[in-house]
Amino acid sequence: MALKTAKQYYKSLEGLHPVAYILGEKVENVHEHPLIKHMTAAVARTFDLAQDPEGRQHLVTKSDLTGEDVSRFVKFYTSPDDLIAKVRMLKFLAQRIGGCYMRCTGMDAISSVGIELYNCDQKHGTKYWPRFLDFVKILQKDDLVLFSGVTDVKGDRALRPSQQKDPDMYLRVISKDNKGIVVRGAKIHQTGSLCAHWGMVVPTREMRESDKDYAVAFAFPTDAEGVVHVYGRGTLEARAMEECDLGNVEFSKFAPMVIFKDVFVPWDKVFLCGEYEYCGDMVRNFGNYHRHSHGGCKCGVGDVLIGAAATAAEYNGLVDNKGSINVSHINNKLAEMLKVTEAIYGCSIAASVESTRTPSGIYNVDPVLSNTSKLYEGKELAEVIRMMIEIAGGMVADVPSDKDFAHPEIGPLLKKYLKGADSVSTEDRVRIFRLIEKLAFESRDIVSNIHGAGSPETHRMTVLRNANIEEKKKYAKKLAGIKETK
Amino acid sequence: MALKTAKQYYKSLEGLHPVAYILGEKVENVHEHPLIKHMTAAVARTFDLAQDPEGRQHLVTKSDLTGEDVSRFVKFYTSPDDLIAKVRMLKFLAQRIGGCYMRCTGMDAISSVGIELYNCDQKHGTKYWPRFLDFVKILQKDDLVLFSGVTDVKGDRALRPSQQKDPDMYLRVISKDNKGIVVRGAKIHQTGSLCAHWGMVVPTREMRESDKDYAVAFAFPTDAEGVVHVYGRGTLEARAMEECDLGNVEFSKFAPMVIFKDVFVPWDKVFLCGEYEYCGDMVRNFGNYHRHSHGGCKCGVGDVLIGAAATAAEYNGLVDNKGSINVSHINNKLAEMLKVTEAIYGCSIAASVESTRTPSGIYNVDPVLSNTSKLYEGKELAEVIRMMIEIAGGMVADVPSDKDFAHPEIGPLLKKYLKGADSVSTEDRVRIFRLIEKLAFESRDIVSNIHGAGSPETHRMTVLRNANIEEKKKYAKKLAGIKETK
Amino acid sequence: MALKTAKQYYKSLEGLHPVAYILGEKVENVHEHPLIKHMTAAVARTFDLAQDPEGRQHLVTKSDLTGEDVSRFVKFYTSPDDLIAKVRMLKFLAQRIGGCYMRCTGMDAISSVGIELYNCDQKHGTKYWPRFLDFVKILQKDDLVLFSGVTDVKGDRALRPSQQKDPDMYLRVISKDNKGIVVRGAKIHQTGSLCAHWGMVVPTREMRESDKDYAVAFAFPTDAEGVVHVYGRGTLEARAMEECDLGNVEFSKFAPMVIFKDVFVPWDKVFLCGEYEYCGDMVRNFGNYHRHSHGGCKCGVGDVLIGAAATAAEYNGLVDNKGSINVSHINNKLAEMLKVTEAIYGCSIAASVESTRTPSGIYNVDPVLSNTSKLYEGKELAEVIRMMIEIAGGMVADVPSDKDFAHPEIGPLLKKYLKGADSVSTEDRVRIFRLIEKLAFESRDIVSNIHGAGSPETHRMTVLRNANIEEKKKYAKKLAGIKETK
Amino acid sequence: MALKTAKQYYKSLEGLHPVAYILGEKVENVHEHPLIKHMTAAVARTFDLAQDPEGRQHLVTKSDLTGEDVSRFVKFYTSPDDLIAKVRMLKFLAQRIGGCYMRCTGMDAISSVGIELYNCDQKHGTKYWPRFLDFVKILQKDDLVLFSGVTDVKGDRALRPSQQKDPDMYLRVISKDNKGIVVRGAKIHQTGSLCAHWGMVVPTREMRESDKDYAVAFAFPTDAEGVVHVYGRGTLEARAMEECDLGNVEFSKFAPMVIFKDVFVPWDKVFLCGEYEYCGDMVRNFGNYHRHSHGGCKCGVGDVLIGAAATAAEYNGLVDNKGSINVSHINNKLAEMLKVTEAIYGCSIAASVESTRTPSGIYNVDPVLSNTSKLYEGKELAEVIRMMIEIAGGMVADVPSDKDFAHPEIGPLLKKYLKGADSVSTEDRVRIFRLIEKLAFESRDIVSNIHGAGSPETHRMTVLRNANIEEKKKYAKKLAGIKETK
């Protein structure tokens, strides 16, 4: 089959029965829940677009493992071109979804884990790499959705995993036998976990020998026994619960905490177990790939931010008779917005060009450039959003509800008084303000800009550590006429 | 009486029966509505604090009109010290309320209108000034809450009031007789209108002779016949409706649209009617005063932002044994946050020092400095908020609900896994993330930073027009050795 | 006499014979040297302006010590109004000099030292305070110019004074007897030392008991035996040496290193000797005062930057027929430039308003606000300068010399081809580019923006340490509903 | 021959006798003049490095025209890989030269002109393209240095070429006959004109029919009759004139004005003459290519800025025993510096990847990405430089001269007192401060960051015009649920 339709995707979810809690209630048919279904729709859209001629070019590729057409979301990055194609695909999708569609976490995870499993097998004689290829083949064959579980809850930030008072603050192996292992812990900010068929746990940091029990990677079905998904509350629940004033009329995001209550994992899905020296590189690979992913998707979202701002200006009446915005400070702001979003994109493309081959055949992105991209997202994208609000105007703050518009007495008054440019209906004008509100105030999106794929301080340190400062000092000393003594 | 207690304030609201719609429903006892009462509580807190020894120094002053102790919120600014005291009062209150308490709009309105009424009487022989003083005396005597109605809905932004297709897009006089006038139109973003006893309409822009019908200022009770308040939806309604996960446990903000359906205003409450040449200065005065007000209150909110970030860092375990944050990048960010909030405050203090006396005896703030303050709020305060999120960490995005914590099965798991520093309860840690979420994502607060008291472009132009560029050119030419020919 | 004329100031310099080296040569009549005389002219201008009716209001005040009219440059700050007046005076002067006139260092030094001498006498029974008052009376009576010597050369930055391999890396007492003390060391960046009659050494940092020999403050004539001034090279020497292409036609800056080759200081000019516990506060007082001074002078320079940019735009032809700049991005940049310069000024004014009285009667500025002001100078003023260049255009880079203009063959060609707006002579256009070049590229001015009065990191830490973070945490916790347990 | 050695390059200059004026004097042997020779050395270094194994990979390529090895500086861009190779070459060179080596202007000119000549021939039946290929073959065969002459002096900025009072404010054809054309005008900021064998004039803006005489492109030897080079004065002439305190000990930059006093150009070197419709695209091509070039070279210079700052920190004693900087705010600044320089580089790489083929076979860079790169150079690189100064410390302002160090009396004192870390000689410490001074204060370099390859406002407008805003609006409208009516 290799490529699912959206319909097949929805069908496949019916067979899953994850344990999920949302706002204090245990939820059955969770994929239909108003707080979940808008992200499921976003994932479904990625299946739809793979069937579309333009989308297919971005989303479908050939498997290195089987030679078949497969989704790019389940393929290893085996060339710089793969990495470029990924960035472009994510931008393409984000322009059409206006937010997160979660499949990149699994895509980034397989390459980041894969690189190290190959290395581990070479050194320790383990058999993780072929076992892992079998798993990836399953993903490819059934066009499955995988999410990655990286971020542990971490407890006291000043302590290592094995130093925590409660040993479960990082996910760990609590027992093993000849069938498999049992794990306990919790992963947080698990974007779209309930939209996926499988999850894959990746260690969240480097580990030392004393942290050996925490050096574990494995795959699990999202409804495996003992796995509990707890919905993390965002800012705009009321809209989705009432199904009105949505902003983005189709798509949204959620990010549960996933708790592992002593979950059993059979050995054929265990991809690391105790070889602690690979944890650091695994998560660093993942971080670098995922910051690179953001370069594509956040530029796509940026296009929506820019488009929304420009539309609001048009609807406010600030265009000339050719439809071009004729207010110079708005044009200036649009250019500044583009400057940031294009830098985010450009640095990810460049990180692909400057990628390097690892022994596994998988290509690693340039860490300096991919982290530079993320740093612009982490800081300057907030200013892009602020400029969008500045262009749109105060109405973003407090538009009355669709329910008010539907009211027989005040509805007509609102339509009268919230009218902008003559050629635009009040309803459309309100729609664009709602979209802007959603883009600016959906907490999970905004916080992801800052903390997604690691926090800015991590990106800064990654840039610094991977830049060759000593070489740069040599250039400076040479030009200054300083003779190196060593 | 002159100074109400909080209890008396609540009591006084019982006598008001404004027409109000919230999310599609007409609401009776509106002051008790969950989306309204948290702002009423903020206003009540200002009455409380006026009874408190420390608060009294900020909130209570002597009336120039009667010599009695009155609330500073209903006193004209008749000295630079009054203006300094205002800024300090607003900061004091904002530190304790963490957001808006809405009384500054009325306070700023009376001085900005007053200056021009005095000028108008001098030139046109009208009697607005003594009539206005009578109104202010009532406010002082009964310690009443006044809101100002400045911002019209404006329709097509490229057209003047009298050019709009629908003539009601700016509030206007539709008829007058010997008893009074009848007005029609709508004012938007009317922060806390339902917490006030009275409103005062101020023109939203300069007017020309053709716009004469729009040159109107007047006071009206918030429950006057024909006045309709329509709640403008913000981001976090679900929290207030469910009374959980509030963030700021006591206080919040709302900003309705106030529609005037042919409202009658008796002459003794009409303070401008056709004298269009005063509109521009009235609203410019108001703008400058109100940006100056933001200097105090947003610095106070800034202190809460900084305090919340520092608390989150502490709760994450990032303090030394003396309780000082020991992560240098966090300390650096706190210093940067202070830099912005103190500049906002400092420029408002300086705008007070450099204020100038008008013929009415009321002092006008320095417009360059007050608008400079607002420009920092409009842009850099967004970065302060972003830094707060950066310090706090990703948990701001998606903490499970209090309702999850209360659930017998998952509540204990959440308490276990969301624990941070050992000495802090999980519940308190969650509380600080909720506060940060509220501070970062309550749309009316954030949009007010940008668009409150006019939009940044207005502030920029006000700075430019009031700075003496020609004088500065003279300094440069002189130093360059250029002889001025004129 | 109390107030010197410029002529008297020049006359008084004739009596001084400091040992000075400039670019490898020992220089006699140093005050006439082309690299020195432009700063002497700046100082002379401050004497001139004290005689001018407008300038007098800024520059002349009454002595607390004698009741006589004295220069504000030699008066203690004994009220918030004194501090406001200082900021305004410095702005007034900088607008007219376009750069540094060096007298503020001495002014700031006397108050910062004075506060601690009073405290020291109270605790240790020393007699520094009356001795110091006698010295200040001399300064007042003869209207003398004092410079402060704060910054030591410091050697290895990671080591304290007493830990340095070479004990002279911080200035120290090497011997004392009943007549006085002998000191050795070097102070660097001694702006305008050769324009002053006296210098006053202030410790550069806090000291511990082990650093006791370094805890020394004293006054000395600039030509005292053993004092050597070594000119520090800046960027534009060729201009001053050739006396052409100057930019600022009258004024400039220099900042020598001052070396103390075992200099004897009599006891009546020694103001601290071993009481190490006052060093930290002395230099912190000085830092806070001096950052506060920058608030005035750099805003004045900012006015020149803005005026120069606006003049260049005019000369490039970018004005309407009323002379107003009609290019929106330039107006926008001018507003942004004002935003920064006014914030620098405003925070210094506010730091004066929020000053506090010390036991000596001298007022200390608010450290948070004065350091906030300096932080804007340290970072954002660079952007103001960049915007000036952006507005002016590429011509700032590489205008041919006055000597080319004077050349019979190419002079006429240059006049033809470098013509801008028709109404402006090419010569005047070139003059404004030269001024801009001087304002943007005179290294001592630009580096002073960053490192003058301490480095940004110091300012950041001063802001952080003086802001009450614990109080702000209390506000946040209270609003979040957290009960303080302690 | 195809590839010159540095020696051959120097030799070839001997045959050129351009008319040149420097600081008011007509100069013979101009290539040896102290203000010229440091840039000639930079160009010579590019020849040297082409002989070096590592450099050869960057600098030498195969000619599309002849199949021979040629310098990349005289090759058309006929693939995305060519464009990537260019960016990397420029970075490689800038790291080793620390500034400008001027050859990119000619390289960018040939491709930008070539594209339009091909188009012109197709439409008008002209024969420019083959004629131009002949010229490029000469450049390739003799490995010649070409500079481009783009920027006219422009007179009144509000007027078009044909509207200027003086018709020579843009370079124009004043007569033509069957042998060739005669041109008059002046090009300004002609970086390194005197280091080149040939120049090529390119129109500076779009032209209309009325500006036809200004629509001219041609090549000329730098010593053609009537061509006058007038040196444009920078900030640090004294250093080069005295050959001391240079900072960059080998290399520097200059940028003369080149005046065309009725210069005859034979037809075989005329590449456009009256076909005004190609001027706009020619200069836009050039602009986009040249901003793309800056992406490489300024990142290379950025590496020197970062290296210099890190070296200064080391020399100040701020490293641990492994030689790593142990001051967190400095590391943080280094990361921020990298963020900017890598974004500049990354966007140029991405602009290569997203380049498009033109009918001529030459590839055009993506204009949005190349202009985004330049916008970061135009603004944020100034902050990188400011951070370099902040890290280095105040010593950048005013180090005494080498001549002082050589003085028998004060030399030893300076060596004593300007010592930093124990392991570093005072001389080396001073050298690094000098380099930093040069990097921060050489006006031609700094102004080039802002105005080189057009001014930031041009870059902003290019970004805006080339970004498809209408498409972005469509994305936003679709997501908001707005049905497009058209």
PDB file of C-alpha atoms in Angstrom, chain C residues 160-299:
ATOM      1  CA  ARG C 160      42.428  41.156  42.435  1.00  0.00           C
ATOM      2  CA  PRO C 161      44.855  44.090  42.903  1.00  0.00           C
ATOM      3  CA  SER C 162      46.940  42.362  45.514  1.00  0.00           C
ATOM      4  CA  GLN C 163      47.082  39.119  43.506  1.00  0.00           C
ATOM      5  CA  GLN C 164      48.649  40.609  40.367  1.00  0.00           C
ATOM      6  CA  LYS C 165      52.112  39.472  39.447  1.00  0.00           C
ATOM      7  CA  ASP C 166      53.141  43.116  38.993  1.00  0.00           C
ATOM      8  CA  PRO C 167      51.792  44.920  42.094  1.00  0.00           C
ATOM      9  CA  ASP C 168      51.507  48.202  40.192  1.00  0.00           C
ATOM     10  CA  MET C 169      48.629  47.155  37.918  1.00  0.00           C
ATOM     11  CA  TYR C 170      46.352  49.066  40.258  1.00  0.00           C
ATOM     12  CA  LEU C 171      47.501  52.410  41.630  1.00  0.00           C
ATOM     13  CA  ARG C 172      48.848  52.067  45.158  1.00  0.00           C
ATOM     14  CA  VAL C 173      50.584  53.759  48.021  1.00  0.00           C
ATOM     15  CA  ILE C 174      54.208  52.733  48.053  1.00  0.00           C
ATOM     16  CA  SER C 175      55.246  54.774  51.051  1.00  0.00           C
ATOM     17  CA  LYS C 176      54.035  57.403  53.468  1.00  0.00           C
ATOM     18  CA  ASP C 177      55.567  59.763  56.001  1.00  0.00           C
ATOM     19  CA  ASN C 178      54.369  62.687  58.027  1.00  0.00           C
ATOM     20  CA  LYS C 179      54.246  64.983  55.006  1.00  0.00           C
ATOM     21  CA  GLY C 180      52.275  62.775  52.695  1.00  0.00           C
ATOM     22  CA  ILE C 181      52.196  59.668  50.590  1.00  0.00           C
ATOM     23  CA  VAL C 182      53.937  58.404  47.485  1.00  0.00           C
ATOM     24  CA  VAL C 183      51.844  56.616  44.874  1.00  0.00           C
ATOM     25  CA  ARG C 184      52.609  54.464  41.843  1.00  0.00           C
ATOM     26  CA  GLY C 185      50.420  53.080  39.056  1.00  0.00           C
ATOM     27  CA  ALA C 186      48.546  54.147  35.964  1.00  0.00           C
ATOM     28  CA  LYS C 187      45.054  55.339  35.169  1.00  0.00           C
ATOM     29  CA  ILE C 188      43.818  54.850  31.650  1.00  0.00           C
ATOM     30  CA  HIS C 189      41.190  56.555  29.441  1.00  0.00           C
ATOM     31  CA  GLN C 190      41.698  59.834  31.287  1.00  0.00           C
ATOM     32  CA  THR C 191      39.484  61.982  29.135  1.00  0.00           C
ATOM     33  CA  GLY C 192      40.854  65.486  28.818  1.00  0.00           C
ATOM     34  CA  SER C 193      43.406  65.130  31.603  1.00  0.00           C
ATOM     35  CA  LEU C 194      45.520  67.804  29.922  1.00  0.00           C
ATOM     36  CA  CYS C 195      42.654  70.298  29.909  1.00  0.00           C
ATOM     37  CA  ALA C 196      42.320  70.149  33.675  1.00  0.00           C
ATOM     38  CA  HIS C 197      44.065  71.990  36.498  1.00  0.00           C
ATOM     39  CA  TRP C 198      43.662  69.158  38.924  1.00  0.00           C
ATOM     40  CA  GLY C 199      43.023  65.461  38.877  1.00  0.00           C
ATOM     41  CA  MET C 200      41.441  63.347  41.554  1.00  0.00           C
ATOM     42  CA  VAL C 201      42.223  59.677  41.912  1.00  0.00           C
ATOM     43  CA  VAL C 202      39.335  57.435  42.965  1.00  0.00           C
ATOM     44  CA  PRO C 203      39.680  53.684  43.527  1.00  0.00           C
ATOM     45  CA  THR C 204      38.452  51.679  40.554  1.00  0.00           C
ATOM     46  CA  ARG C 205      36.743  48.842  42.449  1.00  0.00           C
ATOM     47  CA  GLU C 206      35.840  47.454  45.853  1.00  0.00           C
ATOM     48  CA  MET C 207      38.864  46.431  47.865  1.00  0.00           C
ATOM     49  CA  ARG C 208      39.449  43.919  50.613  1.00  0.00           C
ATOM     50  CA  GLU C 209      41.783  44.140  53.563  1.00  0.00           C
ATOM     51  CA  SER C 210      44.536  42.513  51.516  1.00  0.00           C
ATOM     52  CA  ASP C 211      44.181  45.324  48.974  1.00  0.00           C
ATOM     53  CA  LYS C 212      44.542  48.041  51.615  1.00  0.00           C
ATOM     54  CA  ASP C 213      47.446  49.761  49.889  1.00  0.00           C
ATOM     55  CA  TYR C 214      45.229  50.267  46.877  1.00  0.00           C
ATOM     56  CA  ALA C 215      42.514  51.991  48.902  1.00  0.00           C
ATOM     57  CA  VAL C 216      43.602  55.521  48.147  1.00  0.00           C
ATOM     58  CA  ALA C 217      41.958  58.721  46.929  1.00  0.00           C
ATOM     59  CA  PHE C 218      43.720  62.029  46.467  1.00  0.00           C
ATOM     60  CA  ALA C 219      43.955  65.194  44.399  1.00  0.00           C
ATOM     61  CA  PHE C 220      46.982  66.302  42.404  1.00  0.00           C
ATOM     62  CA  PRO C 221      47.867  69.098  39.962  1.00  0.00           C
ATOM     63  CA  THR C 222      48.006  67.799  36.409  1.00  0.00           C
ATOM     64  CA  ASP C 223      51.651  68.827  36.201  1.00  0.00           C
ATOM     65  CA  ALA C 224      52.724  67.325  39.500  1.00  0.00           C
ATOM     66  CA  GLU C 225      56.158  65.806  39.469  1.00  0.00           C
ATOM     67  CA  GLY C 226      56.149  62.213  38.270  1.00  0.00           C
ATOM     68  CA  VAL C 227      52.819  62.470  36.500  1.00  0.00           C
ATOM     69  CA  VAL C 228      53.141  61.500  32.806  1.00  0.00           C
ATOM     70  CA  HIS C 229      50.312  61.871  30.302  1.00  0.00           C
ATOM     71  CA  VAL C 230      50.560  59.554  27.277  1.00  0.00           C
ATOM     72  CA  TYR C 231      48.189  60.360  24.452  1.00  0.00           C
ATOM     73  CA  GLY C 232      45.961  57.445  23.403  1.00  0.00           C
ATOM     74  CA  ARG C 233      45.607  57.259  19.670  1.00  0.00           C
ATOM     75  CA  GLY C 234      42.172  57.607  18.111  1.00  0.00           C
ATOM     76  CA  THR C 235      40.962  57.202  14.572  1.00  0.00           C
ATOM     77  CA  LEU C 236      41.081  60.629  13.030  1.00  0.00           C
ATOM     78  CA  GLU C 237      44.494  62.055  13.936  1.00  0.00           C
ATOM     79  CA  ALA C 238      45.392  62.895  10.351  1.00  0.00           C
ATOM     80  CA  ARG C 239      42.582  65.385  10.163  1.00  0.00           C
ATOM     81  CA  ALA C 240      43.621  67.278  13.257  1.00  0.00           C
ATOM     82  CA  MET C 241      47.314  67.119  12.351  1.00  0.00           C
ATOM     83  CA  GLU C 242      46.623  68.546   8.900  1.00  0.00           C
ATOM     84  CA  GLU C 243      43.878  70.831  10.252  1.00  0.00           C
ATOM     85  CA  CYS C 244      41.504  69.892   7.477  1.00  0.00           C
ATOM     86  CA  ASP C 245      38.491  67.616   6.928  1.00  0.00           C
ATOM     87  CA  LEU C 246      37.721  67.968  10.615  1.00  0.00           C
ATOM     88  CA  GLY C 247      34.014  67.276  10.696  1.00  0.00           C
ATOM     89  CA  ASN C 248      33.408  69.074  13.953  1.00  0.00           C
ATOM     90  CA  VAL C 249      35.286  72.236  13.060  1.00  0.00           C
ATOM     91  CA  GLU C 250      36.025  73.354  16.593  1.00  0.00           C
ATOM     92  CA  PHE C 251      35.872  70.512  19.041  1.00  0.00           C
ATOM     93  CA  SER C 252      37.296  67.072  19.627  1.00  0.00           C
ATOM     94  CA  LYS C 253      38.278  64.642  22.335  1.00  0.00           C
ATOM     95  CA  PHE C 254      41.337  62.816  23.614  1.00  0.00           C
ATOM     96  CA  ALA C 255      41.901  60.428  26.497  1.00  0.00           C
ATOM     97  CA  PRO C 256      45.467  59.806  27.679  1.00  0.00           C
ATOM     98  CA  MET C 257      46.858  57.258  29.968  1.00  0.00           C
ATOM     99  CA  VAL C 258      48.188  58.958  33.103  1.00  0.00           C
ATOM    100  CA  ILE C 259      51.170  57.259  34.690  1.00  0.00           C
ATOM    101  CA  PHE C 260      52.166  57.955  38.278  1.00  0.00           C
ATOM    102  CA  LYS C 261      55.901  57.516  38.577  1.00  0.00           C
ATOM    103  CA  ASP C 262      56.157  57.573  42.371  1.00  0.00           C
ATOM    104  CA  VAL C 263      54.223  60.777  42.839  1.00  0.00           C
ATOM    105  CA  PHE C 264      54.233  62.544  46.197  1.00  0.00           C
ATOM    106  CA  VAL C 265      50.874  63.752  47.550  1.00  0.00           C
ATOM    107  CA  PRO C 266      50.757  65.921  50.686  1.00  0.00           C
ATOM    108  CA  TRP C 267      48.290  64.851  53.378  1.00  0.00           C
ATOM    109  CA  ASP C 268      45.976  67.775  52.844  1.00  0.00           C
ATOM    110  CA  LYS C 269      45.170  66.390  49.405  1.00  0.00           C
ATOM    111  CA  VAL C 270      44.818  62.759  50.525  1.00  0.00           C
ATOM    112  CA  PHE C 271      41.162  61.765  50.941  1.00  0.00           C
ATOM    113  CA  LEU C 272      41.390  58.075  51.622  1.00  0.00           C
ATOM    114  CA  CYS C 273      44.322  55.971  52.652  1.00  0.00           C
ATOM    115  CA  GLY C 274      43.729  52.421  53.707  1.00  0.00           C
ATOM    116  CA  GLU C 275      40.033  52.540  54.712  1.00  0.00           C
ATOM    117  CA  TYR C 276      39.310  49.895  52.087  1.00  0.00           C
ATOM    118  CA  GLU C 277      35.654  49.387  52.971  1.00  0.00           C
ATOM    119  CA  TYR C 278      34.694  52.678  51.287  1.00  0.00           C
ATOM    120  CA  CYS C 279      36.241  51.937  47.922  1.00  0.00           C
ATOM    121  CA  GLY C 280      33.386  49.863  46.587  1.00  0.00           C
ATOM    122  CA  ASP C 281      30.738  52.444  47.402  1.00  0.00           C
ATOM    123  CA  MET C 282      32.907  55.316  46.165  1.00  0.00           C
ATOM    124  CA  VAL C 283      33.292  53.800  42.738  1.00  0.00           C
ATOM    125  CA  ARG C 284      29.714  52.621  42.633  1.00  0.00           C
ATOM    126  CA  ASN C 285      28.548  56.137  43.497  1.00  0.00           C
ATOM    127  CA  PHE C 286      30.805  57.456  40.801  1.00  0.00           C
ATOM    128  CA  GLY C 287      29.548  54.949  38.280  1.00  0.00           C
ATOM    129  CA  ASN C 288      25.933  55.705  39.001  1.00  0.00           C
ATOM    130  CA  TYR C 289      26.508  59.471  38.837  1.00  0.00           C
ATOM    131  CA  HIS C 290      28.515  59.198  35.688  1.00  0.00           C
ATOM    132  CA  ARG C 291      25.958  57.045  33.897  1.00  0.00           C
ATOM    133  CA  HIS C 292      23.458  59.686  34.944  1.00  0.00           C
ATOM    134  CA  SER C 293      25.728  62.333  33.380  1.00  0.00           C
ATOM    135  CA  HIS C 294      25.822  60.413  30.142  1.00  0.00           C
ATOM    136  CA  GLY C 295      22.038  60.599  30.127  1.00  0.00           C
ATOM    137  CA  GLY C 296      22.297  64.316  29.594  1.00  0.00           C
ATOM    138  CA  CYS C 297      25.339  64.630  27.381  1.00  0.00           C
ATOM    139  CA  LYS C 298      24.654  61.696  25.094  1.00  0.00           C
ATOM    140  CA  CYS C 299      21.096  62.906  24.559  1.00  0.00           C
TER     141      CYS C 299
END
